[in-house]
Amino acid sequence: MPETIEELVRQAVAAAQAAGDLPAFEVTDAGVERPADTSHGEWTSTVALRSARLARMAPAKIAEAVASHMPASPEIEKVEVAGPGFINFYLATAAHNEIFAEARAEGANFGRSDAGHGEKVQVEFISANPTGPLHVGHGRWAAIGDSLCNVLDFAGYDVQREYYINDHGSQMDVFGNSISERYLQIGEVMEKEGLDLDGAVQFLIDDREAYIADEDDSAPETHPYMDSFNEKLGGNSYGGDYIITLAREFWDADGDRWMTATEEERAPEFRERGYKLQLGRIKDTCSSVRCEFDNWKSERSFYVKDPETGVSPIDATFAMLEEQGLLYRTDDGALWVKTTDFGDDKDRVVVKSNGEYTYFASDVAYTWEKLTNYDYEINILGADHHGYIRRVQAVGAAMGFPGKYEVLLGQFVNLLRNGEPVRMSKRRGTMVSFDELIDEAGVDATRYTLISRSSNQTIDFDIENVRKQDSSNPVYYVQYAHARICSILRRAAGVDYAEAERMGMEAVAAKAVGPDPDLALLTDPTEAELARTMSKFAELVAGCARDRAPFRITHYVQELASEFHRFYNECQILPSDTRPIDPALSHARLAVCDAVRINLEVALRLIGVSAPDRMYRDAANDNA
């Protein structure tokens, strides 16, 4: 529709100029946009305001001249001039309702656009260390990152999803040593306590729970193994229950093979196998919340030398920077990058004086790889990484890619239960895991809640509220609207739930609506409101992609669901014994139902939430 109005405005300007009502000037942009107040029409043109200087006329006079020469169009009911020079367009009923036919025709592609023009964008998100389970904060980055990728793809960008695995450095040794020590303790408990493997594992878990409960260390005799674990590793350890579970997997696979091995023999085995096991768990968690990655990028890969050249990606990146005069060495032999030349608050060291690479060294190589392969890079990080942004953007600029590295900072999640904070203990060694949250609240409710606010806002996640199955829970409210529509379409088609599942909802809807519904019959204000809202969807998705704001989808589906419920209450859709309805009007309203169903399903899919066709699985009840 904006393209149609743009053309009408251009024709009107040309006609007014030909008639001598306007001087000659070129219209580069008719300024067609949606007015903030829908009582001023569905669309407005600011061409008069934009052309006032060129025409040397008051905007209001230009607007009057353009409006008086506006060509007739079956899609436009009336044109009015308002304010200082706005030209407002009111759509004809048929044109207004065409959005329902458009949604039904486009189906799963309703709202898809080419706003991104195929621009190659990589989105890196979560990227938690493979040394423990994902926590609730990581879950938020998963929801935001995956939803943003869905939106970018739908808006015409070429998107790659990447998880950066921080699998290099001392933390991997600490991780392996933690598993190794727990493995030895399992063997010790089995021998000393006369327990089998299951009993020994539970013994250590109980020992750890006693340690957690004994916050003032008044009863050390209740947790000797946890104390020994901390003493042996000097507090430089990973202490969660998952470490005991991983150690148990070594017993399952190898028995007591490693009990008599030296520490040097155990270390690489427990580090590498433990790493693979934990990474597998992380991948499983991501899959369980419908978050899949195109690539899992290993940090270690940047240190691997090419067998032919003998040069690693880090070495190659540093050679490129040195060639550009962006590296220098200090008297102690340390190697630095001149990031201050590109907006950083200080230069950054990449090789220490002892020859060891810093953590930032692989970041530099990673940035080079990303920015040379993609038009744009988006990285989603926790708010505690705020200080990291400037240095990476400075490196990107130094490499010749200013403004192409973008960081979205995700604020944290306050976990509540019935309004009270869920108590965390530093002695636990872990936060509440994302898996635990999913188990309690479910995938749909968890994803919807975690994406429901801007990434730069903190979220209060009340587990009990999120689990509620009533209209106070936004995700339930939206899903119920979709399920209600499916129930209406099943009744209209004369099929039960089992038959509808065999047919599929598209076939059920086609049977219910029938061919060529007369959308001109839709004149109720609630129908007009639904049409107005749905006509904004493609524009909304493109804006979500442009502004990196997938949370707006949740606002949209709540608005659409609310408007549908209002339409359902105000407009009779199906005939009953006491309330007949014109069949043509009924079919038109069923077309509205189907269009809203499609829109809700598409929108929910963009944020990784399912659109159920039934909220209750009782076969005797088909009222959604």
XYZ file of C-alpha atoms in Angstrom:
624
model
C 0.000 0.000 0.000
C 2.728 2.629 0.726
C 4.051 2.060 -2.804
C 0.570 2.704 -4.232
C 0.177 5.922 -2.252
C 3.681 7.048 -3.223
C 2.715 6.700 -6.895
C -0.603 8.526 -6.384
C 1.202 11.426 -4.705
C 3.732 11.671 -7.541
C 0.932 11.710 -10.109
C -0.924 14.401 -8.125
C 2.181 16.605 -7.881
C 2.783 16.261 -11.625
C -0.861 17.107 -12.374
C -0.765 20.152 -10.067
C 2.427 21.361 -11.733
C 0.945 20.855 -15.208
C -2.106 22.884 -14.153
C 0.094 25.684 -12.828
C -1.023 25.187 -9.229
C 2.505 24.231 -8.178
C 5.897 25.373 -9.465
C 8.338 22.875 -10.946
C 10.286 20.821 -8.412
C 11.342 17.198 -8.160
C 9.802 14.825 -5.632
C 12.584 12.555 -4.406
C 10.544 11.060 -1.568
C 6.809 11.440 -0.963
C 7.334 10.719 2.744
C 4.631 8.075 3.015
C 4.373 6.828 6.584
C 1.897 5.711 9.186
C 0.418 8.472 11.344
C 0.772 8.125 15.086
C -2.977 8.664 15.466
C -4.971 6.217 13.319
C -7.976 8.553 13.394
C -5.975 10.581 10.851
C -6.095 7.765 8.331
C -4.072 4.654 7.682
C -1.276 6.501 5.839
C 0.001 10.042 5.564
C 2.327 11.853 3.151
C 4.703 14.624 4.235
C 5.574 15.592 0.652
C 4.301 19.138 1.235
C 6.545 19.631 4.255
C 9.508 18.174 2.397
C 8.957 20.350 -0.695
C 8.223 23.726 0.931
C 11.735 25.090 0.429
C 11.964 23.919 -3.192
C 8.497 25.236 -4.067
C 8.862 28.389 -1.960
C 5.290 27.898 -0.782
C 3.652 27.213 2.555
C 3.351 23.456 3.159
C -0.400 23.748 3.721
C -0.912 25.306 0.268
C 1.214 22.636 -1.358
C -0.811 19.950 0.420
C -4.104 21.470 -0.762
C -2.857 21.594 -4.356
C -1.651 17.990 -4.258
C -4.869 16.733 -2.628
C -7.045 18.540 -5.199
C -5.247 16.757 -8.048
C -5.124 13.317 -6.406
C -6.147 10.609 -8.920
C -9.134 8.484 -8.003
C -8.268 5.019 -6.726
C -10.540 2.160 -5.704
C -8.213 1.511 -2.775
C -8.568 5.026 -1.307
C -11.828 6.109 0.294
C -10.840 9.728 0.936
C -7.894 12.104 1.164
C -7.698 14.967 3.677
C -5.226 17.737 4.455
C -4.451 18.233 8.135
C -2.187 20.283 10.363
C 0.698 22.208 8.789
C 0.651 20.163 5.593
C -0.017 16.466 6.148
C -1.935 14.627 3.429
C -3.902 11.821 5.084
C -5.223 8.771 3.255
C -8.183 6.671 4.394
C -8.381 3.239 2.811
C -11.508 1.798 1.261
C -12.986 -1.182 3.121
C -11.942 -3.627 0.403
C -8.354 -2.363 0.390
C -8.250 -2.295 4.159
C -9.375 -5.910 4.382
C -7.048 -7.132 1.649
C -4.472 -7.863 4.353
C -6.545 -10.879 5.405
C -6.350 -12.350 1.911
C -2.635 -11.510 1.775
C -1.937 -13.373 5.022
C -3.846 -16.439 3.836
C -2.093 -16.426 0.470
C 1.423 -15.986 1.877
C 1.011 -18.349 4.814
C 4.316 -19.011 6.558
C 5.935 -16.194 4.532
C 3.479 -13.524 5.679
C 5.507 -10.483 6.680
C 8.720 -11.653 5.045
C 10.689 -8.877 3.341
C 13.963 -8.070 1.602
C 14.817 -5.197 3.924
C 18.266 -6.673 4.562
C 19.086 -7.023 0.835
C 21.024 -10.217 1.513
C 23.604 -8.535 3.736
C 25.810 -11.186 5.374
C 25.501 -10.927 9.150
C 27.059 -13.174 11.751
C 25.498 -13.277 15.193
C 27.607 -14.725 17.990
C 25.776 -15.445 21.217
C 25.862 -17.455 24.458
C 29.538 -18.540 24.011
C 29.727 -19.762 27.603
C 32.840 -21.601 28.740
C 32.475 -25.371 28.263
C 33.270 -25.887 31.939
C 29.747 -26.016 33.329
C 26.043 -25.967 32.512
C 24.357 -22.924 31.020
C 22.795 -20.701 33.662
C 19.692 -18.522 33.448
C 21.651 -15.561 32.090
C 22.959 -17.705 29.257
C 19.358 -18.725 28.653
C 18.443 -15.117 28.050
C 21.245 -14.705 25.513
C 19.960 -17.886 23.832
C 16.422 -16.514 23.574
C 17.550 -13.079 22.389
C 20.197 -14.343 19.977
C 18.104 -17.033 18.342
C 15.072 -14.744 18.026
C 17.201 -11.974 16.541
C 18.607 -14.412 13.978
C 15.081 -15.542 13.063
C 13.987 -11.942 12.605
C 17.064 -10.989 10.574
C 16.558 -13.977 8.296
C 12.863 -13.168 7.838
C 13.766 -9.576 6.972
C 16.098 -10.613 4.161
C 19.525 -10.852 5.793
C 21.926 -13.733 5.185
C 22.486 -14.871 8.758
C 25.042 -17.177 10.346
C 24.665 -18.226 13.996
C 27.884 -18.920 15.876
C 28.816 -20.191 19.324
C 32.402 -19.357 20.287
C 33.845 -22.112 22.457
C 36.328 -20.756 24.998
C 38.287 -24.009 25.104
C 41.810 -22.612 25.432
C 43.618 -21.566 28.556
C 44.038 -22.454 32.203
C 40.321 -22.770 32.952
C 40.265 -25.994 30.939
C 43.030 -27.436 33.143
C 41.090 -26.428 36.261
C 38.001 -28.096 34.841
C 39.817 -31.348 34.092
C 41.500 -31.372 37.513
C 38.116 -30.880 39.201
C 36.660 -33.950 37.453
C 39.804 -35.962 38.169
C 39.658 -35.196 41.886
C 35.991 -36.151 42.104
C 36.775 -39.380 40.245
C 39.392 -40.243 42.873
C 36.956 -39.394 45.656
C 34.313 -41.731 44.222
C 36.865 -44.553 44.323
C 37.865 -43.618 47.881
C 34.253 -43.556 49.096
C 33.496 -46.933 47.511
C 36.490 -48.458 49.286
C 36.080 -46.767 52.679
C 32.299 -46.838 52.954
C 31.723 -50.131 51.169
C 29.313 -48.515 48.691
C 28.620 -49.274 45.066
C 29.021 -46.621 42.371
C 25.513 -45.208 42.773
C 25.900 -45.041 46.527
C 29.306 -43.359 46.324
C 28.041 -40.697 43.933
C 25.070 -39.959 46.200
C 27.405 -39.896 49.212
C 29.468 -37.120 47.609
C 26.363 -35.182 46.574
C 25.059 -35.385 50.166
C 28.482 -34.305 51.436
C 28.327 -31.273 49.161
C 24.786 -30.399 50.242
C 25.952 -30.490 53.850
C 28.779 -28.120 52.917
C 26.319 -25.717 51.315
C 24.063 -25.776 54.372
C 26.982 -25.243 56.766
C 27.660 -21.660 55.725
C 29.592 -20.765 58.883
C 31.631 -24.012 58.791
C 30.432 -24.965 62.262
C 30.069 -28.652 61.353
C 33.046 -29.590 59.136
C 32.604 -33.248 60.042
C 29.477 -33.313 57.862
C 31.326 -32.423 54.661
C 34.896 -33.810 54.759
C 35.065 -34.602 51.051
C 34.031 -31.129 49.950
C 36.588 -29.636 52.292
C 39.224 -32.019 50.966
C 38.276 -31.139 47.400
C 38.716 -27.421 48.102
C 41.946 -27.966 50.008
C 43.464 -30.161 47.300
C 42.646 -27.733 44.482
C 43.178 -24.599 46.542
C 39.782 -23.171 45.710
C 40.798 -23.135 42.041
C 38.101 -25.575 41.028
C 34.625 -26.149 39.675
C 32.510 -27.479 42.499
C 28.995 -28.082 41.207
C 27.147 -31.378 41.339
C 27.662 -31.698 37.599
C 31.378 -32.326 38.238
C 30.477 -35.371 40.334
C 28.170 -36.531 37.544
C 30.928 -36.128 34.955
C 33.347 -38.058 37.191
C 30.772 -40.806 37.454
C 30.739 -41.082 33.635
C 34.461 -41.839 33.732
C 33.711 -44.657 36.168
C 30.931 -45.924 33.923
C 33.285 -46.006 30.951
C 36.623 -46.967 32.523
C 35.968 -48.324 35.991
C 38.941 -47.845 38.318
C 41.467 -47.567 35.487
C 42.588 -44.080 36.499
C 42.856 -44.679 40.250
C 46.500 -45.741 39.988
C 47.469 -43.440 37.125
C 49.744 -40.480 37.732
C 48.361 -36.967 37.770
C 50.236 -36.266 34.523
C 48.480 -39.216 32.897
C 45.047 -38.291 34.194
C 45.162 -34.561 33.462
C 44.882 -34.533 29.631
C 42.355 -37.388 29.600
C 40.004 -35.786 32.117
C 40.405 -32.353 30.544
C 39.678 -33.449 26.987
C 36.998 -36.038 27.600
C 35.362 -33.889 30.251
C 35.356 -30.972 27.802
C 33.635 -33.033 25.118
C 31.049 -34.348 27.570
C 30.214 -30.895 28.905
C 30.089 -29.331 25.447
C 27.669 -32.079 24.453
C 25.440 -31.123 27.375
C 25.520 -27.473 26.329
C 24.538 -28.447 22.791
C 21.690 -30.553 24.160
C 20.445 -27.621 26.254
C 20.499 -25.318 23.240
C 18.601 -27.840 21.144
C 16.023 -28.325 23.882
C 15.076 -24.637 23.631
C 15.068 -24.671 19.803
C 18.335 -22.769 19.574
C 20.556 -24.248 16.877
C 23.900 -22.930 15.652
C 25.417 -22.998 12.185
C 28.916 -23.152 13.607
C 30.633 -23.990 16.880
C 33.931 -22.123 16.685
C 36.796 -23.383 18.832
C 39.165 -20.830 20.367
C 41.915 -23.438 20.115
C 41.723 -23.338 16.336
C 43.407 -19.934 16.319
C 46.571 -21.443 17.815
C 46.829 -24.351 15.376
C 49.611 -23.856 12.833
C 48.939 -24.574 9.178
C 50.869 -27.741 8.287
C 52.128 -26.192 5.049
C 53.002 -22.644 6.135
C 53.673 -23.256 9.809
C 51.622 -20.132 10.583
C 48.620 -20.041 12.945
C 45.634 -17.702 12.448
C 46.907 -15.621 15.374
C 50.349 -15.341 13.793
C 48.818 -14.337 10.455
C 46.647 -11.689 12.092
C 49.574 -10.206 13.992
C 51.665 -10.148 10.792
C 48.912 -8.150 9.096
C 48.715 -5.677 11.992
C 52.488 -5.336 12.147
C 52.641 -4.619 8.440
C 50.242 -1.717 9.050
C 52.369 -0.401 11.920
C 49.754 -1.222 14.545
C 51.929 -3.411 16.803
C 54.832 -2.438 19.026
C 56.981 -4.046 21.698
C 57.848 -2.593 25.066
C 61.245 -2.908 26.718
C 60.175 -6.048 28.581
C 59.396 -7.794 25.268
C 55.574 -7.639 25.519
C 53.650 -7.114 22.275
C 50.906 -4.468 22.166
C 48.202 -3.344 19.724
C 47.750 0.413 19.180
C 44.037 0.405 19.968
C 44.166 3.951 21.386
C 44.584 5.198 17.814
C 41.053 3.922 17.213
C 39.123 5.046 20.279
C 40.240 2.644 23.028
C 41.153 4.104 26.423
C 44.493 2.245 26.430
C 46.562 0.015 24.180
C 46.118 -3.734 24.659
C 48.798 -6.346 25.247
C 48.488 -9.508 23.157
C 51.736 -11.287 24.044
C 53.139 -11.087 27.572
C 56.797 -10.435 28.309
C 57.241 -14.166 28.989
C 56.006 -15.002 25.486
C 52.550 -16.230 26.512
C 49.545 -15.069 24.537
C 46.954 -13.077 26.453
C 43.253 -13.920 26.313
C 42.804 -10.919 24.020
C 45.190 -12.383 21.436
C 42.672 -14.921 20.164
C 39.969 -12.237 20.266
C 42.008 -10.182 17.823
C 42.346 -13.117 15.412
C 38.661 -13.974 15.850
C 37.647 -10.396 15.058
C 39.754 -10.455 11.901
C 38.174 -13.723 10.768
C 34.645 -12.489 11.368
C 34.966 -9.071 9.797
C 36.674 -10.380 6.674
C 33.948 -12.962 6.067
C 30.799 -11.020 6.931
C 29.381 -7.610 6.149
C 28.456 -7.122 9.767
C 29.117 -8.779 13.120
C 26.715 -8.764 16.085
C 27.902 -10.098 19.419
C 25.531 -10.580 22.357
C 27.278 -10.342 25.722
C 26.330 -10.058 29.359
C 26.298 -6.619 30.929
C 29.470 -7.461 32.877
C 31.378 -7.376 29.570
C 30.818 -3.649 29.093
C 34.530 -2.876 29.275
C 35.236 -5.354 26.504
C 33.345 -3.481 23.803
C 35.639 -0.552 23.143
C 38.782 -2.636 22.709
C 37.200 -5.030 20.188
C 35.593 -2.226 18.211
C 38.941 -0.438 18.188
C 40.645 -3.565 16.834
C 37.944 -3.869 14.164
C 38.507 -0.259 13.155
C 42.278 -0.813 13.090
C 41.709 -3.686 10.676
C 39.774 -1.417 8.341
C 36.226 -2.246 9.442
C 35.025 0.751 11.472
C 31.439 0.468 12.669
C 31.035 -3.145 11.539
C 31.363 -4.750 14.961
C 28.264 -4.324 17.101
C 27.747 -5.511 20.660
C 24.372 -5.964 22.318
C 24.658 -6.031 26.084
C 22.110 -8.259 27.758
C 21.094 -7.308 31.261
C 20.666 -10.017 33.836
C 17.706 -12.036 35.019
C 16.310 -11.674 38.532
C 14.918 -15.085 39.391
C 11.885 -14.958 41.670
C 9.350 -17.361 43.117
C 6.014 -15.828 44.127
C 7.669 -12.435 44.221
C 10.555 -13.504 46.443
C 14.125 -13.744 45.124
C 15.390 -17.272 44.613
C 18.233 -17.527 47.084
C 21.645 -18.165 45.592
C 24.628 -19.462 47.545
C 28.218 -18.719 46.643
C 29.112 -22.051 48.191
C 27.067 -23.874 45.552
C 29.593 -23.170 42.827
C 26.796 -22.773 40.274
C 23.769 -20.594 39.692
C 20.346 -22.033 38.874
C 20.923 -23.867 35.616
C 18.978 -23.109 32.461
C 17.948 -26.771 32.284
C 16.378 -26.529 35.742
C 14.431 -23.442 34.724
C 13.183 -25.103 31.525
C 12.084 -28.164 33.475
C 10.006 -26.001 35.794
C 8.565 -23.398 33.437
C 8.598 -25.125 30.046
C 10.327 -24.081 26.834
C 7.592 -21.801 25.468
C 7.007 -19.817 28.651
C 10.739 -19.553 29.344
C 11.664 -18.308 25.875
C 8.735 -15.914 25.673
C 9.506 -14.363 29.057
C 13.242 -14.045 28.413
C 12.608 -12.269 25.089
C 9.774 -10.065 26.318
C 11.897 -7.015 27.146
C 14.723 -5.144 25.483
C 18.141 -6.715 25.994
C 19.276 -3.591 27.864
C 16.571 -4.048 30.503
C 16.727 -6.400 33.471
C 14.049 -9.096 33.564
C 12.215 -10.302 36.658
C 11.476 -13.963 35.981
C 8.924 -15.179 38.529
C 8.807 -18.941 38.067
C 5.320 -19.364 39.531
C 3.826 -16.574 37.404
C 5.464 -17.886 34.255
C 4.007 -21.341 34.904
C 0.433 -20.067 35.243
C -2.043 -21.251 32.662
C -4.441 -18.333 32.650
C -4.856 -14.969 30.935
C -2.501 -13.264 33.409
C 0.363 -15.102 31.716
C 1.137 -13.351 28.390
C 2.418 -16.429 26.566
C -0.608 -18.462 27.595
C -2.911 -15.603 26.589
C -1.384 -15.432 23.103
C -1.263 -19.185 22.611
C -4.871 -19.460 23.739
C -5.909 -17.019 20.994
C -4.272 -19.280 18.408
C -5.849 -22.400 19.908
C -9.266 -20.742 20.024
C -9.042 -19.904 16.327
C -8.104 -23.487 15.499
C -11.124 -24.691 17.476
C -13.417 -22.301 15.574
C -12.060 -23.485 12.236
C -12.482 -27.135 13.214
C -16.110 -26.558 14.166
C -16.758 -24.628 10.962
C -15.175 -27.415 8.913
C -17.144 -30.052 10.777
C -14.113 -32.079 11.813
C -13.002 -33.329 15.192
C -9.531 -32.858 16.621
C -8.151 -36.202 15.458
C -9.342 -35.650 11.895
C -7.975 -32.097 11.921
C -4.561 -33.413 12.930
C -4.602 -35.797 9.984
C -5.685 -33.047 7.583
C -3.489 -30.245 8.878
C -4.771 -26.796 9.821
C -4.269 -25.374 6.328
C -6.697 -27.916 4.882
C -9.106 -27.466 7.802
C -9.081 -23.689 7.284
C -9.632 -24.035 3.538
C -12.650 -26.250 4.166
C -14.024 -23.897 6.848
C -13.613 -20.652 4.913
C -14.512 -21.924 1.463
C -13.516 -20.297 -1.841
C -13.381 -16.528 -2.419
C -14.769 -15.105 0.840
C -16.272 -11.624 0.365
C -14.020 -9.446 2.547
C -16.011 -6.317 1.633
C -18.618 -7.530 4.143
C -16.196 -6.886 7.021
C -17.253 -3.485 8.330
C -17.148 -3.901 12.111
C -14.632 -1.655 13.935
C -12.972 -4.710 15.517
C -12.372 -6.149 12.059
C -10.873 -2.856 10.912
C -8.587 -2.811 13.942
C -7.340 -6.322 13.205
C -6.659 -5.350 9.587
C -4.815 -2.211 10.660
C -2.619 -4.122 13.089
C -1.810 -6.947 10.685
C -0.883 -4.497 7.938
C 1.977 -3.309 10.188
C 3.540 -6.740 10.603
C 6.086 -6.736 7.757
C 7.172 -3.249 8.715
C 7.423 -4.327 12.352
C 9.667 -7.311 11.546
C 11.945 -5.180 9.373
C 12.190 -2.663 12.225
C 12.971 -5.410 14.742
C 15.821 -6.537 12.490
C 17.119 -3.019 11.902
C 17.012 -2.064 15.594
C 18.073 -5.501 16.916
C 14.844 -5.544 18.909
C 13.075 -8.925 18.645
C 11.295 -8.234 21.948
C 8.799 -6.098 20.031
C 7.344 -9.288 18.571
C 5.968 -10.192 22.019
C 4.239 -6.813 22.255
C 2.780 -7.331 18.808
C 1.341 -10.796 19.435
C -0.199 -9.653 22.711
C -1.856 -6.754 20.909
C -3.063 -9.003 18.089
C -4.388 -11.621 20.518
C -6.209 -8.943 22.497
C -7.798 -7.541 19.347
C -8.839 -11.009 18.233
C -10.498 -11.765 21.560
C -12.360 -8.448 21.260
C -13.436 -9.330 17.707
C -14.542 -12.766 18.905
C -16.689 -11.219 21.634
C -18.196 -8.511 19.404
C -18.760 -10.348 16.125
C -20.700 -13.528 15.604
C -18.626 -15.936 13.523
C -20.560 -19.207 13.412
C -24.328 -19.754 13.291
C -26.151 -21.312 16.200
C -29.677 -22.626 16.728
C -30.809 -19.326 18.234
C -28.538 -16.928 16.308
C -28.422 -17.372 12.554
C -25.835 -15.450 10.532
C -25.542 -14.720 6.833
C -23.331 -17.510 5.435
C -21.291 -15.070 3.336
C -20.515 -12.934 6.390
C -19.669 -16.043 8.404
C -17.173 -17.184 5.759
C -15.625 -13.713 5.615
C -15.150 -13.724 9.375
C -13.702 -17.213 9.241
C -11.185 -15.815 6.755
C -10.297 -13.194 9.364
C -9.806 -15.951 11.938
C -7.548 -17.886 9.590
C -5.489 -14.804 8.751
C -4.952 -14.006 12.433
C -4.040 -17.652 13.070
C -1.353 -17.465 10.409
C -0.010 -14.168 11.705
C 0.181 -15.452 15.290
C 1.933 -18.637 14.192
C 4.493 -16.764 12.077
C 5.195 -14.222 14.824
C 5.540 -16.846 17.560
C 7.862 -18.889 15.351
C 10.150 -15.858 15.035
C 10.691 -15.873 18.798
C 10.953 -19.655 19.013
C 7.572 -20.224 20.691
C 5.078 -22.841 19.548
C 1.562 -22.024 18.365
C -0.564 -24.881 19.760
C -3.794 -25.777 18.005
C -5.265 -26.881 21.321
C -4.512 -25.911 24.909
C -6.186 -28.935 26.472
C -5.638 -32.457 25.196
C -8.967 -33.811 26.422
C -10.503 -35.347 23.304
C -14.006 -34.863 24.701
C -13.571 -31.104 24.828
C -12.823 -29.171 21.657
C -13.317 -25.634 22.943
C -9.603 -24.806 22.740
